[in-house]
């Protein structure tokens, strides 16, 4: 992938993100902001910062899932009203069905179709993707499409992310679809005959309560030969990795037949660390298997924290790696956060593709 | 050494030689019984819930597995399976007769439906992709024989002209394979494009929308097989697994296409029953042999539907899991060293004994009934004597308690103001006692005194809902405990209390880990049905003998389901994951009912009967209210 700027090396964090946005978008710059109305408070952060800019159009998805509890729907509605108040008529919100009536994940295709249309609406010089409230099945294909189209048309693409360690979402767990799928646009050649006998390395993020998801993906991928679970370490909670290893030990020790030698560690607040970890693993594997007659493929499965799964996106884009996932079809609310809202999210990232 | 009890699905076992000893020949014999040729000359739809053995069956038929079976045919643990494969016509003189490929109908195929093209074009793409992958799969299967040069195999066609042979490049194995590869690659590129090309440009990406080897190919001839000189003719076969993942329109087109007798290749579609539509799915559970021919088609002639699970006889499944238990146990050396060859031997089913204090309490309660219902000691003793004296006292008392309550309801109430006279006849207790009443009494002892109920191999089998994977999953917790006993050099036998506790804890854990779409609301529905069933089971007179494990609504209520997609989805996933089983048009009390029966895991977790048929009467609206958002 030829480029002027390395999105990982040039990644911006914290206040640098706002400084960059202020400095790089001149008044006459025509900007398209694509985002999703989310139920997390952080999803309002970037739109509020960008709302005051002239020549900026906001095109948002309202992701429609089949099984969402009323409190989450209410929260989404409140956020939609707030966005409308802050942005006004420049905001267009379009419903995006995440699943077909039979449960098949369709968000990626639908989102790409809409994003391609939006890009043609005006001669934009910059596109901002606010991935904060966007699900992976929507965000990743749209990002890939816009990068490809951006390179073709000379449009700069910026991927923004905001997240907090705790918040409204901490009492919410997602319910996954029962059918795995490649993230749209990230199938690569994995499903073709050419790769039918390929040695599969599956790199998967460990996450709380993800046992059945892990089982389902492993089975859908037809038992990859090797599995490298990504353990969150360092982490805000230093024991999180140990707990996850304990929780999933029957899987990685039993079904997957792995040993602690296969575990890889990455900071659960830093997408660039996840990227670097996958890069090292991929490079080592390519070196080890070069010259072998057998094909090999590294398959990534982003789970849990959206911030860190963006590290997988960066690696998938860089090395053309396939990504396999389970779409979220609904949520389970255990408790709703009562802590006061934070003005500034704990983590803010900007990745630039230009 | 793998512990097969911890491999929840056979598909996780990659090596055919590790898989084969775990496959019981009993269900294979059952599946292929009768005239097996009909399973290869028309469309066969194999129906079963997740874990019922569909994929294992398909894997068994693949050439790589058959070859592994042949190579290991002198092993005593595989010989019965070889006999079953011979009887099914899958082996002939230790040479496979079919070249079968399993195509998991994964998201790729379903993705075709989302392309922005007319329905007809999407169906053509699906048919072409399936055929291309079938051809590629056959060659991959053949490559499993390292002694075979796949470029020299011959493709036999029947009833097609030279033009068709040329269109599929059947004259050269290499070109035949290459064309399939090209067809797959072209479709794949369109499918995986972030924004697919518009219809007008489709021809620039796909050279031909029509690619039909399955109509033509009747046999694939190999010059040798594993070094044995031939030639041998193999019957090509395609097995589309997990077809429920297709869009219903795709499934319907597949059905029409593969029913066509012009298709020469053996073809199976393996699916969960919900692949057609939720309403048909429910109807499919009515009968063991399912057939609903659309107009213009002939039932049985152009399609066979073979369910892997039935509702009638439980004995064959008990035998099957008994065999699986033996096979799995033999894989664990520590058990073999202890002479433990069968899971059933480690799970005694002798009636457990309750603590004396609890028995005394029950005895007092039964005595109290005598006073309450004004019955003589002889009548009470007669009620107790319904059970043989060798039965545990608490069970005799519990059965007596039920009988006395029933008698009290049957006998006209005496005057509150007269104590009765000597000429008033004592009620004559019925001598006949059904086994279901004894089970009901056991369940009441479980709920009243915590006496174990779920123990022994038969109840373990019944709780598995005729689902082999569920059986292995449930049994695995018992096997773990047995391993612990062996390590501690103790006798490898689990007392009923230990079996019961382990199974109930595991069932509760499984339910708390339910993580499929709509799972939280499915759980609410299960809790609702279970609460009502427990209340009925615990009624003193045990009106349904062994109690209930289901909720029944008038059949006419079911129409309301179709107007409520949200509720229908909850029911759909509850059925698909066997949280509940739905039985429609069940005749009872001269009326037609639709019964929502709890699955085995829920019955274990809630302490309900594993027998079928007992239900609490209600209305569909009650269920809808429970799961409403």
Coordinates of N, CA, C and O in Angstrom, one line a residue, chain B residues 22-103:
Chain B
X22 N -14.5 -42.8 17.7 CA -15.5 -42.2 18.5 C -16.9 -42.2 17.9 O -17.9 -41.9 18.5
X23 N -17.0 -42.7 16.6 CA -18.2 -42.7 15.9 C -18.9 -44.1 16.2 O -18.4 -45.1 15.9
X24 N -20.1 -44.0 16.7 CA -20.9 -45.2 17.0 C -21.5 -45.7 15.7 O -22.1 -44.9 15.0
X25 N -21.4 -47.0 15.4 CA -22.0 -47.4 14.1 C -23.5 -47.5 14.2 O -24.2 -47.5 13.2
X26 N -24.1 -47.5 15.4 CA -25.6 -47.7 15.6 C -26.3 -46.6 14.8 O -27.2 -46.9 14.0
X27 N -26.1 -45.3 15.0 CA -26.9 -44.3 14.2 C -26.6 -44.4 12.7 O -27.4 -44.1 11.9
X28 N -25.4 -44.9 12.3 CA -25.1 -45.0 10.9 C -26.0 -46.1 10.3 O -26.6 -45.9 9.2
X29 N -26.0 -47.2 11.0 CA -26.9 -48.3 10.5 C -28.3 -47.9 10.4 O -29.0 -48.1 9.5
X30 N -28.8 -47.1 11.5 CA -30.1 -46.6 11.5 C -30.4 -45.7 10.3 O -31.4 -45.8 9.6
X31 N -29.4 -44.8 10.0 CA -29.6 -43.8 9.0 C -29.7 -44.5 7.6 O -30.5 -44.1 6.7
X32 N -28.9 -45.5 7.4 CA -28.8 -46.1 6.0 C -29.7 -47.4 5.9 O -29.6 -48.1 5.0
X33 N -30.5 -47.6 6.9 CA -31.3 -48.9 6.9 C -32.2 -48.9 5.7 O -32.7 -47.9 5.2
X34 N -32.5 -50.1 5.2 CA -33.4 -50.2 4.1 C -32.6 -50.0 2.8 O -31.5 -50.3 2.7
X35 N -33.3 -49.6 1.8 CA -32.7 -49.4 0.5 C -31.9 -48.1 0.4 O -32.4 -47.0 0.2
X36 N -30.6 -48.3 0.6 CA -29.7 -47.1 0.7 C -29.5 -46.4 -0.6 O -29.1 -45.2 -0.6
X37 N -29.9 -47.1 -1.7 CA -29.6 -46.4 -3.0 C -30.4 -45.1 -3.2 O -30.0 -44.2 -3.8
X38 N -31.6 -45.1 -2.5 CA -32.4 -43.9 -2.6 C -31.7 -42.7 -2.0 O -32.1 -41.5 -2.2
X39 N -30.7 -42.9 -1.2 CA -30.0 -41.8 -0.5 C -29.0 -41.2 -1.5 O -28.4 -40.2 -1.1
X40 N -28.8 -41.8 -2.6 CA -27.8 -41.3 -3.5 C -28.3 -41.0 -4.9 O -27.6 -40.5 -5.8
X41 N -29.6 -41.2 -5.2 CA -30.1 -40.9 -6.5 C -31.1 -39.8 -6.5 O -31.7 -39.5 -7.5
X42 N -31.3 -39.1 -5.4 CA -32.2 -38.0 -5.3 C -31.8 -37.1 -4.2 O -30.9 -37.4 -3.5
X43 N -32.5 -35.9 -4.1 CA -32.1 -35.0 -3.0 C -32.5 -35.6 -1.7 O -33.6 -36.1 -1.5
X44 N -31.5 -35.5 -0.8 CA -31.8 -36.0 0.6 C -31.6 -34.8 1.5 O -30.5 -34.1 1.5
X45 N -32.6 -34.5 2.3 CA -32.4 -33.4 3.3 C -32.3 -34.0 4.7 O -33.2 -34.7 5.1
X46 N -31.2 -33.8 5.3 CA -30.9 -34.3 6.6 C -31.1 -33.2 7.6 O -30.5 -32.2 7.6
X47 N -32.0 -33.5 8.5 CA -32.5 -32.5 9.4 C -32.1 -32.8 10.9 O -32.3 -34.0 11.3
X48 N -31.6 -31.9 11.6 CA -31.3 -32.1 13.0 C -30.9 -30.8 13.7 O -30.4 -29.9 13.0
X49 N -31.0 -30.8 15.0 CA -30.6 -29.6 15.7 C -29.1 -29.5 15.8 O -28.4 -30.5 15.5
X50 N -28.5 -28.4 16.2 CA -27.1 -28.3 16.4 C -26.6 -29.4 17.4 O -27.1 -29.6 18.4
X51 N -25.6 -30.2 16.9 CA -25.0 -31.2 17.8 C -25.7 -32.5 17.6 O -25.3 -33.5 18.3
X52 N -26.6 -32.6 16.7 CA -27.3 -33.9 16.5 C -26.5 -34.9 15.7 O -26.9 -36.1 15.5
X53 N -25.4 -34.5 15.1 CA -24.6 -35.4 14.4 C -24.5 -35.2 12.9 O -24.0 -36.1 12.1
X54 N -25.1 -34.1 12.4 CA -25.1 -33.9 10.9 C -23.7 -33.8 10.3 O -23.4 -34.5 9.3
X55 N -22.9 -33.0 10.9 CA -21.6 -32.7 10.4 C -20.7 -34.0 10.5 O -19.9 -34.3 9.6
X56 N -20.9 -34.7 11.6 CA -20.1 -36.0 11.8 C -20.5 -37.0 10.7 O -19.6 -37.6 10.1
X57 N -21.8 -37.0 10.4 CA -22.2 -37.9 9.3 C -21.6 -37.5 8.0 O -21.1 -38.4 7.3
X58 N -21.6 -36.2 7.7 CA -21.0 -35.7 6.5 C -19.5 -36.0 6.4 O -19.0 -36.4 5.4
X59 N -18.8 -35.8 7.5 CA -17.4 -36.0 7.6 C -17.1 -37.5 7.3 O -16.1 -37.8 6.7
X60 N -17.9 -38.3 7.9 CA -17.7 -39.8 7.7 C -17.7 -40.2 6.2 O -16.9 -41.0 5.8
X61 N -18.5 -39.5 5.5 CA -18.7 -39.9 4.1 C -17.6 -39.3 3.2 O -17.4 -39.8 2.0
X62 N -16.8 -38.4 3.7 CA -15.7 -37.8 2.9 C -14.7 -38.8 2.6 O -14.4 -39.7 3.5
X63 N -14.0 -38.7 1.5 CA -13.1 -39.7 1.0 C -11.9 -39.9 2.0 O -11.5 -41.0 2.3
X64 N -11.5 -38.8 2.5 CA -10.3 -38.8 3.5 C -10.7 -39.7 4.7 O -9.9 -40.5 5.2
X65 N -11.9 -39.6 5.2 CA -12.3 -40.4 6.4 C -12.5 -41.8 6.0 O -12.1 -42.7 6.7
X66 N -13.1 -42.0 4.8 CA -13.4 -43.4 4.4 C -12.0 -44.1 4.2 O -11.9 -45.3 4.5
X67 N -11.1 -43.4 3.6 CA -9.7 -44.0 3.4 C -9.1 -44.3 4.7 O -8.5 -45.4 4.9
X68 N -9.2 -43.4 5.7 CA -8.6 -43.7 7.0 C -9.3 -44.9 7.6 O -8.6 -45.7 8.2
X69 N -10.6 -45.0 7.4 CA -11.3 -46.2 8.0 C -10.8 -47.5 7.3 O -10.6 -48.5 8.0
X70 N -10.6 -47.4 6.0 CA -10.1 -48.6 5.3 C -8.7 -49.0 5.8 O -8.5 -50.2 6.1
X71 N -7.9 -48.0 6.0 CA -6.5 -48.3 6.5 C -6.5 -48.9 7.9 O -5.6 -49.7 8.2
X72 N -7.5 -48.5 8.7 CA -7.5 -49.0 10.1 C -8.6 -50.1 10.2 O -9.0 -50.4 11.3
X73 N -8.9 -50.8 9.1 CA -10.1 -51.7 9.2 C -9.8 -52.9 10.0 O -10.8 -53.6 10.4
X74 N -8.6 -53.2 10.4 CA -8.3 -54.4 11.2 C -8.4 -54.0 12.7 O -8.2 -54.9 13.5
X75 N -8.6 -52.7 13.0 CA -8.7 -52.4 14.4 C -10.0 -52.8 15.0 O -11.1 -52.5 14.4
X76 N -10.1 -53.4 16.1 CA -11.3 -53.9 16.6 C -12.3 -52.8 16.9 O -13.5 -53.0 16.8
X77 N -11.8 -51.6 17.3 CA -12.8 -50.5 17.6 C -13.4 -49.9 16.4 O -14.3 -49.1 16.5
X78 N -12.8 -50.2 15.2 CA -13.3 -49.6 14.0 C -14.0 -50.6 13.1 O -14.9 -50.2 12.3
X79 N -13.8 -51.9 13.4 CA -14.4 -52.9 12.6 C -16.0 -52.8 12.5 O -16.5 -52.9 11.4
X80 N -16.7 -52.6 13.6 CA -18.1 -52.5 13.5 C -18.5 -51.3 12.6 O -19.5 -51.4 11.9
X81 N -17.7 -50.3 12.6 CA -18.1 -49.1 11.7 C -17.9 -49.5 10.3 O -18.7 -49.1 9.4
X82 N -16.8 -50.3 10.0 CA -16.5 -50.7 8.6 C -17.7 -51.6 8.2 O -18.2 -51.4 7.0
X83 N -18.2 -52.4 9.0 CA -19.4 -53.2 8.7 C -20.6 -52.4 8.3 O -21.3 -52.6 7.4
X84 N -20.8 -51.3 9.1 CA -21.9 -50.4 8.9 C -21.7 -49.7 7.6 O -22.7 -49.5 6.8
X85 N -20.5 -49.3 7.3 CA -20.2 -48.6 6.0 C -20.4 -49.5 4.8 O -20.9 -49.1 3.8
X86 N -20.0 -50.8 5.0 CA -20.2 -51.8 3.9 C -21.7 -52.0 3.7 O -22.2 -51.9 2.5
X87 N -22.5 -52.1 4.8 CA -23.9 -52.3 4.6 C -24.6 -51.1 4.0 O -25.6 -51.3 3.2
X88 N -24.0 -49.9 4.2 CA -24.6 -48.7 3.6 C -24.2 -48.5 2.1 O -24.7 -47.6 1.5
X89 N -23.3 -49.4 1.7 CA -22.8 -49.3 0.3 C -21.8 -48.2 0.1 O -21.5 -47.8 -1.0
X90 N -21.2 -47.7 1.2 CA -20.2 -46.7 1.0 C -18.8 -47.3 0.8 O -17.9 -46.6 0.4
X91 N -18.7 -48.5 1.1 CA -17.4 -49.3 0.8 C -17.8 -50.5 0.1 O -18.8 -51.1 0.3
X92 N -16.9 -50.9 -0.8 CA -17.1 -52.1 -1.6 C -15.7 -52.8 -1.6 O -14.8 -52.3 -2.2
X93 N -15.6 -53.9 -1.0 CA -14.4 -54.6 -0.9 C -13.2 -53.7 -0.4 O -12.2 -53.6 -1.0
X94 N -13.6 -53.0 0.6 CA -12.6 -52.0 1.2 C -12.1 -50.9 0.3 O -11.0 -50.4 0.4
X95 N -13.0 -50.6 -0.7 CA -12.7 -49.4 -1.5 C -13.9 -48.5 -1.5 O -15.0 -49.0 -1.6
X96 N -13.7 -47.2 -1.2 CA -14.8 -46.3 -1.1 C -15.5 -46.2 -2.5 O -14.9 -46.4 -3.5
X97 N -16.8 -46.1 -2.4 CA -17.7 -46.0 -3.6 C -18.1 -44.6 -3.9 O -18.6 -44.3 -5.0
X98 N -18.0 -43.7 -3.0 CA -18.4 -42.3 -3.2 C -17.3 -41.4 -3.0 O -16.3 -41.6 -2.3
X99 N -17.4 -40.3 -3.8 CA -16.4 -39.2 -3.7 C -17.2 -38.0 -3.2 O -17.8 -37.2 -4.0
X100 N -17.3 -37.9 -1.9 CA -18.3 -36.9 -1.3 C -17.5 -35.7 -0.8 O -16.4 -35.9 -0.2
X101 N -18.0 -34.5 -1.0 CA -17.4 -33.3 -0.4 C -18.5 -32.6 0.4 O -19.6 -32.5 0.0
X102 N -18.0 -32.2 1.6 CA -18.9 -31.4 2.4 C -18.7 -29.9 2.2 O -17.5 -29.4 2.3
X103 N -19.7 -29.2 1.8 CA -19.5 -27.7 1.6 C -20.3 -27.0 2.7 O -21.5 -27.0 2.7

